[in-house]
CSV table of C-alpha atoms in Angstrom, one decimal:
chain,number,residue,atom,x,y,z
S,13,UNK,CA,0.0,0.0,0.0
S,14,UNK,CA,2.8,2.2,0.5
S,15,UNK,CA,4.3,1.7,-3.0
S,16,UNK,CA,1.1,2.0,-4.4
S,17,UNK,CA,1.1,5.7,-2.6
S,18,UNK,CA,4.3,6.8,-3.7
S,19,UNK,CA,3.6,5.3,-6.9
S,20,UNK,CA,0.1,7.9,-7.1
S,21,UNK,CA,1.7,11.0,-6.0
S,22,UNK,CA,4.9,10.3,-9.2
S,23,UNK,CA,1.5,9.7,-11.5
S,24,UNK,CA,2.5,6.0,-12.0
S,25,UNK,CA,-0.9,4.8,-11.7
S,26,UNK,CA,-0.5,1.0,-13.7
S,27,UNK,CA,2.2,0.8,-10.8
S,28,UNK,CA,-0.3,2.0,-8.3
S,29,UNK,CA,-2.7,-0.8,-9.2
S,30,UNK,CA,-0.5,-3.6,-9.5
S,31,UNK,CA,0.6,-3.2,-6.2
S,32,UNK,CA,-3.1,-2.5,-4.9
S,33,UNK,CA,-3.6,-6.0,-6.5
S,34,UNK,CA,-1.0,-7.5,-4.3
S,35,UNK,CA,-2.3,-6.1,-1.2
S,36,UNK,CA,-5.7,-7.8,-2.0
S,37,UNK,CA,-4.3,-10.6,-2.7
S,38,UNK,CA,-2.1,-10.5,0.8
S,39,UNK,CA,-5.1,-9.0,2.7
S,40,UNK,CA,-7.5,-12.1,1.4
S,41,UNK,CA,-5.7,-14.6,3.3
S,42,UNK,CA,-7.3,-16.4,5.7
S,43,UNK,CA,-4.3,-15.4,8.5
S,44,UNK,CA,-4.9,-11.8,8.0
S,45,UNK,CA,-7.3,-9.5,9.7
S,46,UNK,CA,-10.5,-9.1,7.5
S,47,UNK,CA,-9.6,-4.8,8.2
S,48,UNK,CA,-7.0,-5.1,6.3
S,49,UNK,CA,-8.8,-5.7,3.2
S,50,UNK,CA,-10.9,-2.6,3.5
S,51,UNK,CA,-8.0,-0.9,3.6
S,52,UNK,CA,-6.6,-1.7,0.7
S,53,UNK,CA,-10.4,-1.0,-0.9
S,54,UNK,CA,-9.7,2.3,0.4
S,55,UNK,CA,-6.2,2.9,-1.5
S,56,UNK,CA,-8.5,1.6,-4.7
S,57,UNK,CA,-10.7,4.8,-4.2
S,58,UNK,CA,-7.9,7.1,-4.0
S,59,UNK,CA,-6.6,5.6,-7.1
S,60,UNK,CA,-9.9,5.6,-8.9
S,61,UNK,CA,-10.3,9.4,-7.5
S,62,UNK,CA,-6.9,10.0,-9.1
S,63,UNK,CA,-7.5,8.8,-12.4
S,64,UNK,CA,-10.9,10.6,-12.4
S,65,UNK,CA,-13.4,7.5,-12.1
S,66,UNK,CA,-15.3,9.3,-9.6
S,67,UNK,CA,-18.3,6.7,-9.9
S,68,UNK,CA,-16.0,3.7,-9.2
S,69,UNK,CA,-14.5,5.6,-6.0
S,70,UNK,CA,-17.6,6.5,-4.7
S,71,UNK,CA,-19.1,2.8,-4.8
S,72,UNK,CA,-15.7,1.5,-2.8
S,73,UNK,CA,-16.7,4.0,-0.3
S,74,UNK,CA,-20.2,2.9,0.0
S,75,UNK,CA,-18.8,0.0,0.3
S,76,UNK,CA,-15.9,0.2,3.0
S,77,UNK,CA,-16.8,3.5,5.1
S,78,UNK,CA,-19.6,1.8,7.5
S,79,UNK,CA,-17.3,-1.0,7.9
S,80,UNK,CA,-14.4,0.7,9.3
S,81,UNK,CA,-16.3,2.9,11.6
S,82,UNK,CA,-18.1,-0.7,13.1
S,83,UNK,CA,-14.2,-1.8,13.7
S,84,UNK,CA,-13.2,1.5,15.2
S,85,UNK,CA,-10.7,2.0,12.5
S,86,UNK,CA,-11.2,5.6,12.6
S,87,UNK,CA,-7.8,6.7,11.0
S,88,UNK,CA,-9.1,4.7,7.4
S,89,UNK,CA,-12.8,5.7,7.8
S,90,UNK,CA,-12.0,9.4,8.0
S,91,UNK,CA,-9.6,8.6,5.2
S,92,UNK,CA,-12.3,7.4,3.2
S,93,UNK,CA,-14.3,10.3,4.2
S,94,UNK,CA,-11.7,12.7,2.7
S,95,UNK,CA,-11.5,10.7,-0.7
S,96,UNK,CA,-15.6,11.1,-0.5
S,97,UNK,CA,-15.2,15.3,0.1
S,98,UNK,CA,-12.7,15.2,-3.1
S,99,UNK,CA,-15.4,14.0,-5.4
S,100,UNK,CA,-17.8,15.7,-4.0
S,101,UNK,CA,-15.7,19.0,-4.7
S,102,UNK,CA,-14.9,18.4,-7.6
S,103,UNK,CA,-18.8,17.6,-8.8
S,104,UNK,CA,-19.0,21.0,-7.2
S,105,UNK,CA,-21.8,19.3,-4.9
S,106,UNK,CA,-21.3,21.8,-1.6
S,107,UNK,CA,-24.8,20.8,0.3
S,108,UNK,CA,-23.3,17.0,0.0
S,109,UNK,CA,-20.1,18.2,1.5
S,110,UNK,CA,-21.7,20.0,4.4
S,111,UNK,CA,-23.5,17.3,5.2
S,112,UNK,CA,-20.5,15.4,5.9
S,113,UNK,CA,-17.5,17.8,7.0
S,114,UNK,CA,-17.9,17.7,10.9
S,115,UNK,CA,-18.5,13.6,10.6
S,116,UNK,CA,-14.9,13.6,9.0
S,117,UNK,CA,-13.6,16.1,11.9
S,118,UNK,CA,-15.0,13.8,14.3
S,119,UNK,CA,-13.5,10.3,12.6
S,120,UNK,CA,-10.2,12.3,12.1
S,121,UNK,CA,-10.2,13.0,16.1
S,122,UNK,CA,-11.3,9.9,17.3
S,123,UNK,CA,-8.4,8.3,15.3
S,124,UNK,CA,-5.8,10.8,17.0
S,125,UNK,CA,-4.1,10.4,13.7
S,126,UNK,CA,-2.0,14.2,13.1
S,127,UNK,CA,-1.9,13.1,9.5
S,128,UNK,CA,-5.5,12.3,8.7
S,129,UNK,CA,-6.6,15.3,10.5
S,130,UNK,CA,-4.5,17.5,8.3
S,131,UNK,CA,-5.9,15.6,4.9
S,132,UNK,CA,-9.8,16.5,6.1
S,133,UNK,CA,-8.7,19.9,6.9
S,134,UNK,CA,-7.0,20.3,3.9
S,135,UNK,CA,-10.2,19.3,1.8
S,136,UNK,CA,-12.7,20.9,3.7
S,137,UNK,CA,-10.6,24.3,3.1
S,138,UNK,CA,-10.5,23.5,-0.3
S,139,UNK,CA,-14.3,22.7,-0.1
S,140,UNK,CA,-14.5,26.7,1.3
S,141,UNK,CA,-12.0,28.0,-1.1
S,142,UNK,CA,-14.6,26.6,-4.2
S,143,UNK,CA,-17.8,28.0,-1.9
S,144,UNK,CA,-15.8,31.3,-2.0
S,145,UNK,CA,-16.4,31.4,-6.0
S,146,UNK,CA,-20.4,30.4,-5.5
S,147,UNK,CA,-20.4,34.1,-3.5
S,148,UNK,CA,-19.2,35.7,-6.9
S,149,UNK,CA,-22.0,38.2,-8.5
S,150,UNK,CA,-22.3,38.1,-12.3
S,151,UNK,CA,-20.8,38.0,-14.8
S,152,UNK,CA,-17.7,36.4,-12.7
S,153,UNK,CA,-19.7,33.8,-11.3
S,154,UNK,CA,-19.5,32.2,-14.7
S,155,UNK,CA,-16.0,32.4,-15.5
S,156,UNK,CA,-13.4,30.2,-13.5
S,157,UNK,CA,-11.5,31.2,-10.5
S,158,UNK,CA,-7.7,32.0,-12.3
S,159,UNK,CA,-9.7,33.9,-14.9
S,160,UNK,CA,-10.8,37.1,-12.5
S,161,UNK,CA,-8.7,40.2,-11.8
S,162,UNK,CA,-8.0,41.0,-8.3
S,163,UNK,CA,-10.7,43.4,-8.2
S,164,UNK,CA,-13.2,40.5,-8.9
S,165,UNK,CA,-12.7,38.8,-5.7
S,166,UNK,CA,-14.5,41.3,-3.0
S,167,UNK,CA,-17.2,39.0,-2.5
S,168,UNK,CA,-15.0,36.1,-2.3
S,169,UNK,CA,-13.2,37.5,0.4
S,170,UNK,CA,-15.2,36.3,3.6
S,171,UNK,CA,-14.9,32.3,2.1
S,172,UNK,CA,-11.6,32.7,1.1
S,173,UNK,CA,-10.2,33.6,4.5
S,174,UNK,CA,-12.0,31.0,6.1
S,175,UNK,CA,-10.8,28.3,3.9
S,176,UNK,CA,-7.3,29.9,4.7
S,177,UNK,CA,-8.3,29.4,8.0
S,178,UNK,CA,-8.4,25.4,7.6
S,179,UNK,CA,-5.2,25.2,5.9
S,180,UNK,CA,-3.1,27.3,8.5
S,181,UNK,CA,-4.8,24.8,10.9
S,182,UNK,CA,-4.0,21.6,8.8
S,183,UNK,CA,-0.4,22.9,8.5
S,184,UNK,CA,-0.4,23.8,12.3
S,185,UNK,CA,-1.3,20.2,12.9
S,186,UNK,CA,1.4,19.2,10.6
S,187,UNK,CA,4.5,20.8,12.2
S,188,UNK,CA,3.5,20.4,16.1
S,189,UNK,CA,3.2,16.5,15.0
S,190,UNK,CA,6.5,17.3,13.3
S,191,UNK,CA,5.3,15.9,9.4
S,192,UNK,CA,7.7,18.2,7.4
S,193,UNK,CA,6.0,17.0,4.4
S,194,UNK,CA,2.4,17.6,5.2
S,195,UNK,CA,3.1,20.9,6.9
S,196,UNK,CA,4.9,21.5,3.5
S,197,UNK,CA,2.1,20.7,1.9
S,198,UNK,CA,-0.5,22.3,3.6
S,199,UNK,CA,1.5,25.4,3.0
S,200,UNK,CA,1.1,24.6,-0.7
S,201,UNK,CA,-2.7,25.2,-0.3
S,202,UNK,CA,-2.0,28.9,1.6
S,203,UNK,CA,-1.1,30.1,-1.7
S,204,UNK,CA,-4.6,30.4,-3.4
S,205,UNK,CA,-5.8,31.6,-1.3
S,206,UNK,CA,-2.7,34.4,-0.8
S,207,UNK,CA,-3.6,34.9,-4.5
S,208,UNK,CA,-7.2,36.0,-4.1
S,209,UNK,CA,-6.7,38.0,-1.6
S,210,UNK,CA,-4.1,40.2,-3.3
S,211,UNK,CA,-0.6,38.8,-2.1
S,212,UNK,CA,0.1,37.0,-5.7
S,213,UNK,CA,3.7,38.2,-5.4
S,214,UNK,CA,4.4,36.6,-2.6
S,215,UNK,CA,2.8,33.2,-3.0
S,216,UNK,CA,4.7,33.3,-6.6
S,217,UNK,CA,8.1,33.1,-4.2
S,218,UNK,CA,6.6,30.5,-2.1
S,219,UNK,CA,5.7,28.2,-4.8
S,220,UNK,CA,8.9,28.0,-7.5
S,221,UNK,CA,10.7,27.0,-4.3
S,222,UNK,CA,7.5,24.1,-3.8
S,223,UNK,CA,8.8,23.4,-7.3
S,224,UNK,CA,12.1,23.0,-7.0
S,225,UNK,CA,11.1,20.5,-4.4
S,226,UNK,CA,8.4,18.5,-6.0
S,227,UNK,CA,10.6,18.3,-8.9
S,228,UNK,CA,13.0,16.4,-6.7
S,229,UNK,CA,11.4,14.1,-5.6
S,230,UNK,CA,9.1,13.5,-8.6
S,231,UNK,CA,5.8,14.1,-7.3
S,232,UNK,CA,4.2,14.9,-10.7
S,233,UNK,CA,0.3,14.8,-9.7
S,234,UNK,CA,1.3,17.5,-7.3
S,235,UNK,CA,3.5,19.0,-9.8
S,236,UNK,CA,0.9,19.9,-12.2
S,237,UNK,CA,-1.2,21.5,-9.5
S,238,UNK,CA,1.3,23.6,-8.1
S,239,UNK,CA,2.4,24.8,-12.5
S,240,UNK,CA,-2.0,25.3,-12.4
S,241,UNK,CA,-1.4,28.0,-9.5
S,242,UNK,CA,1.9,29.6,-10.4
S,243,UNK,CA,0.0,30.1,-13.9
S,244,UNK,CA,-2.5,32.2,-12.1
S,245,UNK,CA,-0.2,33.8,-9.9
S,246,UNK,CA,1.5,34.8,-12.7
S,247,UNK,CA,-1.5,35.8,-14.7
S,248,UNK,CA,-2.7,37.7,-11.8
S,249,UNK,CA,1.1,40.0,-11.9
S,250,UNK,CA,0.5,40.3,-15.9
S,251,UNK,CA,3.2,37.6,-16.9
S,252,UNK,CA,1.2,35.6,-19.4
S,253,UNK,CA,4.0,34.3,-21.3
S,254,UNK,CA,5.6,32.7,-18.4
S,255,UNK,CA,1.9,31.8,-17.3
S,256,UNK,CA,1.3,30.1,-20.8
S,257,UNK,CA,5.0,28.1,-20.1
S,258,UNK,CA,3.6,26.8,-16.8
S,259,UNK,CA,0.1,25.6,-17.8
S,260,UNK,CA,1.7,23.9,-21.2
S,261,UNK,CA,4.8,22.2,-19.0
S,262,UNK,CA,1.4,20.7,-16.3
S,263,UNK,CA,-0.5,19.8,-19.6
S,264,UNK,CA,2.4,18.1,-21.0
S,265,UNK,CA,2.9,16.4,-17.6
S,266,UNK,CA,-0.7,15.3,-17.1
S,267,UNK,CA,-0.7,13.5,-20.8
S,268,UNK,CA,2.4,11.9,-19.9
S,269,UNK,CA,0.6,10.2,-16.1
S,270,UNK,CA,-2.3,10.1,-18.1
S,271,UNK,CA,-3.7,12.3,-15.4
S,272,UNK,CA,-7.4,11.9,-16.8
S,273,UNK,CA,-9.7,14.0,-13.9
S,274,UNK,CA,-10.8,17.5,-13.5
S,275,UNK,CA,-7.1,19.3,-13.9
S,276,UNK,CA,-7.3,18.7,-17.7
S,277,UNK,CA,-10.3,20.4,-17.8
S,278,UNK,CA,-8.8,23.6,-15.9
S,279,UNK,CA,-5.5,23.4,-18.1
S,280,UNK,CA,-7.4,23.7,-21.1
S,281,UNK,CA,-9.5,26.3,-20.0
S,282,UNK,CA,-6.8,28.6,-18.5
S,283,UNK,CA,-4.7,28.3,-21.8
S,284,UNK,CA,-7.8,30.0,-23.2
S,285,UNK,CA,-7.7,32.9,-20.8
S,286,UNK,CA,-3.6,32.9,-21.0
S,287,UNK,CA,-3.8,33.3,-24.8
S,288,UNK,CA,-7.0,35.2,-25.0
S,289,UNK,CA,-4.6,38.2,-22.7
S,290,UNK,CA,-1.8,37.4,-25.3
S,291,UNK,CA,-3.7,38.3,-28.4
S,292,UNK,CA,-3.4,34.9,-29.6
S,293,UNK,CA,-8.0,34.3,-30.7
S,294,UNK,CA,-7.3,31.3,-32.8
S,295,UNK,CA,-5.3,29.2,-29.6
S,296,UNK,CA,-7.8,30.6,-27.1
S,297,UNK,CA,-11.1,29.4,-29.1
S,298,UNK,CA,-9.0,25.8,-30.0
S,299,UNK,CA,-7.9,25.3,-26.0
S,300,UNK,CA,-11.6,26.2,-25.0
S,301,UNK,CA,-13.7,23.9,-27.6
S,302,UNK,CA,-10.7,21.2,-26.2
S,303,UNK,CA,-12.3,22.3,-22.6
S,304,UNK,CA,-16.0,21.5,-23.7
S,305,UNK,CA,-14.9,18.0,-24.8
S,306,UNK,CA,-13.3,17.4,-21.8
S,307,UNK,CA,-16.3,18.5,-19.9
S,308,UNK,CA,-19.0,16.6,-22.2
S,309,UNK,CA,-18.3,13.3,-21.8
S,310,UNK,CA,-18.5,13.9,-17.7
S,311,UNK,CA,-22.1,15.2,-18.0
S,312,UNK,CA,-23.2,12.8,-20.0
S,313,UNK,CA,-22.2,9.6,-17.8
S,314,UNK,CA,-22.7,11.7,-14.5
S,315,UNK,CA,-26.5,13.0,-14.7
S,316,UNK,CA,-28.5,10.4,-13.5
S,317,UNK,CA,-27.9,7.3,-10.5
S,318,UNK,CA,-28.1,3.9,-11.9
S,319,UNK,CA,-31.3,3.4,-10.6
S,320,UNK,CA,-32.2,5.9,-12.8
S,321,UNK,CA,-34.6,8.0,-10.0
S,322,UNK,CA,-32.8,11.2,-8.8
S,323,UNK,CA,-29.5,12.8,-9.8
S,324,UNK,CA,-25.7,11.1,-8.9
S,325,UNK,CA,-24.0,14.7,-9.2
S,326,UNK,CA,-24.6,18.3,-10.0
S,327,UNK,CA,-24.5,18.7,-13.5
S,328,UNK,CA,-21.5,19.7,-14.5
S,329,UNK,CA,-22.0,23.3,-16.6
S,330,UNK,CA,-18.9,24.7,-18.7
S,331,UNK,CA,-17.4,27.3,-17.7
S,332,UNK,CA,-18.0,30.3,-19.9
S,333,UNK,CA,-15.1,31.3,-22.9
S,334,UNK,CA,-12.6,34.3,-22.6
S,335,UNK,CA,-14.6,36.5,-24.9
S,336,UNK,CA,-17.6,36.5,-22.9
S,337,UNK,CA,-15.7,37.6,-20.0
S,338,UNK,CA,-14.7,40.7,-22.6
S,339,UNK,CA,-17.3,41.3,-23.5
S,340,UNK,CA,-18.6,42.0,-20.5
S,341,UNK,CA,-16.4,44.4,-19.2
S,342,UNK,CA,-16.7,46.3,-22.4
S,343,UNK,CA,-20.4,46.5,-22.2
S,344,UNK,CA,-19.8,48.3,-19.0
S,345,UNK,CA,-17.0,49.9,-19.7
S,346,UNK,CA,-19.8,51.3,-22.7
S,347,UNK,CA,-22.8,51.3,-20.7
S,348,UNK,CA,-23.7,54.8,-21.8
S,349,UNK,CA,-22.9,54.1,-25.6
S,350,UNK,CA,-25.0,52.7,-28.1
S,351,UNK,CA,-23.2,49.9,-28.8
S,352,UNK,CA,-23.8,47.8,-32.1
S,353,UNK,CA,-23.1,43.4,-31.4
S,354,UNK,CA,-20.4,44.0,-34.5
S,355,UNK,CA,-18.3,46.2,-32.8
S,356,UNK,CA,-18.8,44.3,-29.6
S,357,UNK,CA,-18.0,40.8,-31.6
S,358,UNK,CA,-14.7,43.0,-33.0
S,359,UNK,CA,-13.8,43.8,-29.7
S,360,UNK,CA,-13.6,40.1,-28.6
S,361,UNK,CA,-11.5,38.7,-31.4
S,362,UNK,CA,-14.6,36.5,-32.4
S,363,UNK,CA,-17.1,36.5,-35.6
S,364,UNK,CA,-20.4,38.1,-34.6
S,365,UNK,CA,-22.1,34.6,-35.3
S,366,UNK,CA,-19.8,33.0,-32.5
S,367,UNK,CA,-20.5,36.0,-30.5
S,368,UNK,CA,-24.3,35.3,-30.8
S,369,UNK,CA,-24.1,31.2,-30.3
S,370,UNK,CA,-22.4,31.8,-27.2
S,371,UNK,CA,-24.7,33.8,-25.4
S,372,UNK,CA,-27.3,32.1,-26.9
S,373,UNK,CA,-25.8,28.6,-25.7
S,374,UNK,CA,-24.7,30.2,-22.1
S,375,UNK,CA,-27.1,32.6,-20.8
S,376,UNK,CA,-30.2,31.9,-22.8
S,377,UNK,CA,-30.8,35.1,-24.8
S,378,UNK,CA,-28.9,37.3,-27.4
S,379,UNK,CA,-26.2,40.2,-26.9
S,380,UNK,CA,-28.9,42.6,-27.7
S,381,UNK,CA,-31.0,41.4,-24.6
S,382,UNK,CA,-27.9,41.0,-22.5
S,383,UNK,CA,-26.9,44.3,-22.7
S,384,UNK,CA,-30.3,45.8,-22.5
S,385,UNK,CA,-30.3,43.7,-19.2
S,386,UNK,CA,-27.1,45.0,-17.8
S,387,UNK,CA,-28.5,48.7,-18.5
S,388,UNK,CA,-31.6,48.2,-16.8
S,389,UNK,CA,-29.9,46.9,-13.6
S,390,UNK,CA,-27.4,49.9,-13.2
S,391,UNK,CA,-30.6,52.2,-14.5
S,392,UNK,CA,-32.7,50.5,-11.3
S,393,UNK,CA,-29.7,51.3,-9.5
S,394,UNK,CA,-29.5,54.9,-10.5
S,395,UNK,CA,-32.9,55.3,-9.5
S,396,UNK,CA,-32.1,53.9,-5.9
S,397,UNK,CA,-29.6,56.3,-5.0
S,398,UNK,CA,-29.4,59.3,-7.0
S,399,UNK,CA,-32.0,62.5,-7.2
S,400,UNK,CA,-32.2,61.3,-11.3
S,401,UNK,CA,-35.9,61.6,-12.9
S,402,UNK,CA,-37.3,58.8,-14.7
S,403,UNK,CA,-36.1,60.3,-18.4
S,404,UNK,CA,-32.5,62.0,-16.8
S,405,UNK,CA,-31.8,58.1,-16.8
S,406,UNK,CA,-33.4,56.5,-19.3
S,407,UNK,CA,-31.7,58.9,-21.0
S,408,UNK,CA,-28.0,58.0,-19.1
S,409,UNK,CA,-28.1,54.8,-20.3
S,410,UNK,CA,-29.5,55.0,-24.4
S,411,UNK,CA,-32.9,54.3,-24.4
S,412,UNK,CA,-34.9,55.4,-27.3
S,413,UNK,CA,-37.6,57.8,-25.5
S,414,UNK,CA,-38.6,57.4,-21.6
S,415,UNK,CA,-41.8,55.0,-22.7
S,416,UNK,CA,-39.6,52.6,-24.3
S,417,UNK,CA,-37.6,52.4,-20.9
S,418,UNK,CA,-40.8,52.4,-18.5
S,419,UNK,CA,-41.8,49.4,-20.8
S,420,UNK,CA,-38.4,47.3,-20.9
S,421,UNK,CA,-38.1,48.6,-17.2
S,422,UNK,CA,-41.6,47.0,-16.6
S,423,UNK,CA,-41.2,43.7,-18.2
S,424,UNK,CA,-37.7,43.3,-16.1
S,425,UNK,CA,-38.2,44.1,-12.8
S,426,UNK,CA,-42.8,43.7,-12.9
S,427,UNK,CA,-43.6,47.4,-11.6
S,428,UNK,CA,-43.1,51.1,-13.7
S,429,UNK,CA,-39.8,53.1,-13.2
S,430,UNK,CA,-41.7,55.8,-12.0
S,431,UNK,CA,-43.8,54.0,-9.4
S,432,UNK,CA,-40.1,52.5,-8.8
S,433,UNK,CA,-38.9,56.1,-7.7
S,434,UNK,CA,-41.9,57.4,-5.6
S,435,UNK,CA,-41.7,53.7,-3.6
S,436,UNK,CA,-38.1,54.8,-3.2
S,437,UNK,CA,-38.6,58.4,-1.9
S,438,UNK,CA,-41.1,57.3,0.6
């Protein structure tokens, strides 16, 4: 089991499972304790977690977790537990982590195990790192994480310091139980947070000498994680071309483990953003259509249970392409402009046709409605805390004559701007 750990972290996963296949072999002897084969069960979930077989994992759980809590084998069963919250993060399914989090604490206690504790606490801040992006108000909220400028991340900032919270904890665990490596590690997980909350520069420093490291001693799964966050670190400074380096080195790496889960996915997509900022449209649109087909074949095995009665996972939606995001900081930045879906296709880099599909695809409705939207929100907003009349801001934001605007107004928010106002003043 301990090669077959070692064998994980270096991305050697035909290794991993040959020597899983031993242990079951070893464990299924009638001189061994019948524990020792749910153990082993429980190194085949982290392995099928690994290689992205999230449905296979989750079934060895179901299987093994009840188990090991019966024989008091608390150290495995929180262990299992973590493997459980993985999935469940990375299915995005908060409410099902929630639900489990403070059974995992508990498991983790009762083993007095330093090392498991720091594994839960190290998911469950990653669970609250990913709930910090849920708090993002559009159109962020549909972009991914290592896509957003700094001054994106206000809203994120309450879940992004408690997640930071677990992982100074988990590391805190770590070094008092004097695991160098796992304190190490946890310290590795410090830095995205570091990152969204502004200190980029410094958690840059911090993780080329985690590289240095890793490189060493040939952790490649980890490897390609900590290239994923130096990319956005460096994004975040305005390096994209060292950014771009990073993110193809970790691409390059997971092909060559065959690294087959959810980090593809975000490699692909932050190559997108990388080149999108580099001027290079052609490589952005071919790294983002390589994103959806990454993405696809996920949904479509992941929607329903076997049983065929409820939903196994939260559909998975893609995340929205690097022109979108453009676009709608130009529409803002041209709020007050009439502003043709041409020029704002031109502005993007994309044909006015892929311009239209994409809105069409990702938000339900056309440029021409989305903008109208976005002008009617800040026009609601003008109304709320400025001494404005009705037609000063229908006016502010390029509607045709103040009817059209009470009737667009109207149909968005159910009640007349003017009766809008005078509910306002009273």
């Amino acid at each position: 089991m301990v090669i077959a750990s070692c064998a994980m972290r270096q991305g050697d996963h035909s290794e991993a499972m040959r020597e899983l296949d031993a242990a079951g072999h070893a464990a299924s002897s009638p001189k061994t304790d019948g524990g020792l084969a749910l153990r082993v069960d429980t190194w085949r979930a982290e392995l099928a977690y690994f290689q992205g077989r999230y449905s296979a994992a989750t079934e060895i759980i179901d299987h093994v977790l009840e188990p090991l809590e019966q024989r008091g084998d608390w150290t495995y069963a929180a262990f299992a537990q973590r493997i459980r919250i993985a999935i469940l993060l990375a299915r995005a399914d908060y409410e099902g982590i929630a639900a489990l989090a403070d059974r995992a604490v508990q498991d983790a206690e009762k083993s007095g195990d330093d090392y498991v504790m720091v594994q839960v606490l190290n998911v469950l801040g990653a669970f609250h790192f990913d709930c910090a992006t849920s708090k993002l108000l559009e159109p962020h909220a549909r972009g991914h994480l290592s896509s957003l400028d700094p001054r994106d991340a206000a809203p994120m900032e309450a879940d992004a310091r408690e997640a930071l919270g677990f992982f100074q904890r988990a590391r805190e665990v770590a070094t008092m139980a004097h695991y160098e490596l796992a304190a190490w590690y946890a310290a590795g997980n410090i830095e995205r947070p570091e990152i969204l909350l502004g200190h980029a520069d410094r958690a840059v420093r911090a993780i080329r000498k985690r590289l240095k490291i890793l490189q060493a001693r040939g952790a490649k799964y980890d490897e390609i994680v900590t290239r994923s966050n130096l990319a956005w670190g460096l994004r975040t400074l305005g390096h994209h071309r060292e950014a771009l380096h990073e993110l193809d080195v970790a691409f390059n790496l997971a092909r060559e483990t065959h690294t087959s889960n959810v980090l593809l996915e975000f490699l692909e997509y932050d190559r997108s953003i990388v080149l999108a900022a580099l001027g290079d449209i052609t490589g952005a649109q071919a790294s983002y259509r390589r994103y959806l087909r990454l993405v696809g074949p996920w949904n479509r095995s992941a929607q329903v249970s076997p049983a065929g009665d409820m939903p196994a996972a939260v559909r998975k939606r893609p995340l929205e392409p690097f022109f979108l995001k453009s676009a709608d900081r130009f529409i803002l930045e041209h709020i007050g402009e009439a502003l043709a879906v041409s020029r704002l296709a031109e502005h993007c880099g994309v044909s006015q046709r892929t311009l239209e599909k994409a809105f069409a695809d990702l938000r339900g409705r056309t440029p021409v409605a989305h903008v109208r939207n976005v002008r009617l929100d800040h026009a609601r907003r003008a109304l709320e805390e400025s001494d404005a009349t009705v037609a000063e801001v229908a006016a502010r934001f390029v509607f045709r004559s103040s009817t059209t605007f009470a009737l667009e107004y109207r149909k968005r928010f159910g009640v007349a701007p003017s009766r809008a106002k005078r509910s306002i003043a009273g």
